[in-house]
Amino acid sequence: SRGLEKEKMYAGNAVAFTPESSLRPTAMFTETELEHFAGVVNADKFFDDSYEPVLIDMISLIVATEGPVLDAVVARRISRAHGWQRTGSRIVERVKEIALKCSNSTEEDVGTFYWPKSLTPGAIVPWRPAANETQRSVDEVCSEELSVRCQSTTTQICCIN
């Protein structure tokens, strides 16, 4: 009986480590919900120094939820949360200035990626497919995450053949 339980345990572990199961994502990409900031968002104060704590909280949440995340994406989310349809250069610069204060970053050809405190910049990032209809451009995915995706695709092709 004990041997049978042990065999089941090992069989379960063996299934858990097949090449096909290693391709399944461990995390999903979801856009940050910023609705709970509705009571404090104030577009008129966006460039005021006194408004910086609000922006720090918003940016920190986006980076913690979506990171590593491209600077342009963070700026776009902050802009939309303030009711602006366009994300101008002043907004981008203000967001970047604050994001660099509250998160680690890496530079790539497409821009700056902000990393959550839970990850070391440059560390391996599991591929995160979209959890819903949200889609990301390949330019919005850091090179570490793309590398993992390419490796898993290569493994999948090798396993099928």
C-alpha positions as MATLAB code, in Angstrom:
seq = 'SRGLEKEKMYAGNAVAFTPESSLRPTAMFTETELEHFAGVVNADKFFDDSYEPVLIDMISLIVATEGPVLDAVVARRISRAHGWQRTGSRIVERVKEIALKCSNSTEEDVGTFYWPKSLTPGAIVPWRPAANETQRSVDEVCSEELSVRCQSTTTQICCIN';
ca = [
       0.000    0.000    0.000;
       2.774    2.405    0.999;
       4.748    1.437   -2.127;
       1.694    2.117   -4.294;
       1.279    5.590   -2.735;
       4.954    6.305   -3.336;
       4.613    5.137   -6.945;
       1.622    7.435   -7.459;
       3.557   10.339   -5.980;
       6.515    9.743   -8.306;
       4.199    9.227  -11.266;
       2.492   12.539  -10.462;
       5.837   14.304  -10.273;
       6.949   12.745  -13.540;
       3.861   14.119  -15.255;
       4.522   17.515  -13.713;
       7.921   17.710  -15.391;
       7.146   16.598  -18.942;
       8.298   18.975  -21.691;
       4.703   19.816  -22.566;
       3.847   20.880  -19.009;
       6.965   23.051  -18.759;
       5.517   25.127  -21.606;
       2.438   26.081  -19.604;
       2.715   29.633  -18.274;
       3.001   30.050  -14.521;
       1.695   33.623  -14.620;
      -0.681   35.551  -16.787;
      -0.356   39.146  -17.942;
      -3.132   41.433  -16.736;
      -3.488   45.174  -17.044;
      -3.547   47.104  -13.790;
      -6.923   48.228  -12.535;
      -6.598   51.859  -11.445;
     -10.259   52.505  -10.608;
      -9.615   52.685   -6.865;
      -7.587   55.862   -7.494;
     -10.686   57.600   -8.921;
     -11.196   59.635   -5.745;
      -7.645   61.019   -5.709;
      -6.788   61.419   -9.405;
      -6.555   65.106  -10.270;
      -5.381   66.076  -13.743;
      -5.050   69.733  -12.700;
      -2.414   68.822  -10.095;
      -0.490   66.319  -12.273;
       2.649   68.460  -12.512;
       2.553   69.747   -8.906;
       5.185   68.448   -6.480;
       2.433   67.864   -3.912;
       0.807   65.346   -6.308;
       3.904   63.157   -6.523;
       2.783   60.700   -3.759;
      -0.350   59.872   -5.772;
       1.715   59.245   -8.894;
       4.198   57.135   -6.916;
       1.345   54.946   -5.665;
      -0.147   54.571   -9.139;
       3.166   53.865  -10.850;
       4.234   51.439   -8.106;
       0.998   49.497   -8.523;
       1.391   49.312  -12.309;
       5.004   48.135  -12.004;
       4.140   45.590   -9.308;
       1.231   44.218  -11.369;
       2.629   44.351  -14.905;
       6.388   44.551  -14.452;
       8.739   44.387  -16.087;
       6.771   47.010  -17.963;
       7.805   49.472  -20.687;
       7.968   53.176  -19.805;
       5.558   54.098  -22.611;
       2.982   51.635  -21.252;
       3.207   53.085  -17.731;
       2.847   56.618  -19.095;
      -0.144   55.571  -21.215;
      -1.911   53.948  -18.234;
      -1.304   57.008  -16.049;
      -2.468   59.324  -18.822;
      -5.716   57.363  -19.372;
      -6.387   57.269  -15.617;
      -6.297   61.079  -15.680;
      -8.768   61.217  -18.559;
      -6.303   62.180  -21.267;
      -6.561   60.468  -24.632;
      -3.022   61.393  -25.671;
       0.231   60.903  -23.796;
       2.401   63.906  -24.574;
       6.110   64.305  -23.928;
       5.601   66.293  -20.687;
       3.454   63.496  -19.279;
       5.984   60.869  -20.368;
       8.841   62.806  -18.737;
       6.914   63.331  -15.480;
       6.032   59.630  -15.261;
       9.592   58.583  -16.094;
      11.066   60.935  -13.474;
       8.848   59.442  -10.775;
       9.097   55.824  -11.951;
      12.891   55.977  -11.742;
      12.549   57.074   -8.102;
      10.296   54.188   -7.084;
      11.441   51.206   -9.176;
      14.500   49.568  -10.675;
      14.929   49.742  -14.422;
      16.764   48.371  -17.423;
      17.325   50.013  -20.789;
      16.519   48.336  -24.094;
      16.311   49.611  -27.671;
      12.556   50.192  -27.326;
      12.805   52.122  -24.040;
      13.093   51.716  -20.306;
      11.566   48.733  -18.523;
      10.536   49.184  -14.893;
      10.915   46.110  -12.695;
       8.838   45.189   -9.663;
      10.676   44.977   -6.350;
      10.022   41.206   -6.339;
      12.321   40.720   -9.368;
      15.967   41.527   -9.918;
      16.400   43.593  -13.090;
      17.717   41.350  -15.842;
      16.466   38.167  -14.149;
      14.651   35.467  -16.086;
      10.979   36.357  -16.454;
       8.484   33.609  -17.292;
       6.400   34.199  -20.401;
       3.063   35.773  -19.393;
       0.334   35.395  -21.987;
      -2.666   37.688  -21.708;
      -5.212   36.677  -19.093;
      -8.057   38.171  -21.112;
      -8.428   39.999  -24.409;
      -5.536   42.295  -23.458;
      -2.710   42.043  -25.961;
       0.835   43.358  -25.800;
       2.991   44.408  -28.701;
       6.283   42.522  -28.890;
       7.998   45.878  -28.228;
       6.199   46.043  -24.888;
       7.767   42.797  -23.645;
      11.238   42.854  -22.103;
      14.015   40.840  -23.728;
      14.237   38.454  -20.753;
      10.574   37.460  -21.134;
      10.865   37.194  -24.914;
      13.898   34.946  -24.508;
      11.923   32.535  -22.329;
       9.067   32.552  -24.855;
      11.472   31.755  -27.707;
      13.064   28.933  -25.728;
       9.690   27.397  -24.873;
       8.582   27.649  -28.514;
      11.806   25.956  -29.636;
      11.306   23.239  -27.009;
       7.714   22.761  -28.130;
       8.767   22.388  -31.774;
      11.520   19.925  -30.812;
       9.124   17.906  -28.655;
       6.510   17.679  -31.402;
       9.004   16.487  -34.026;
];
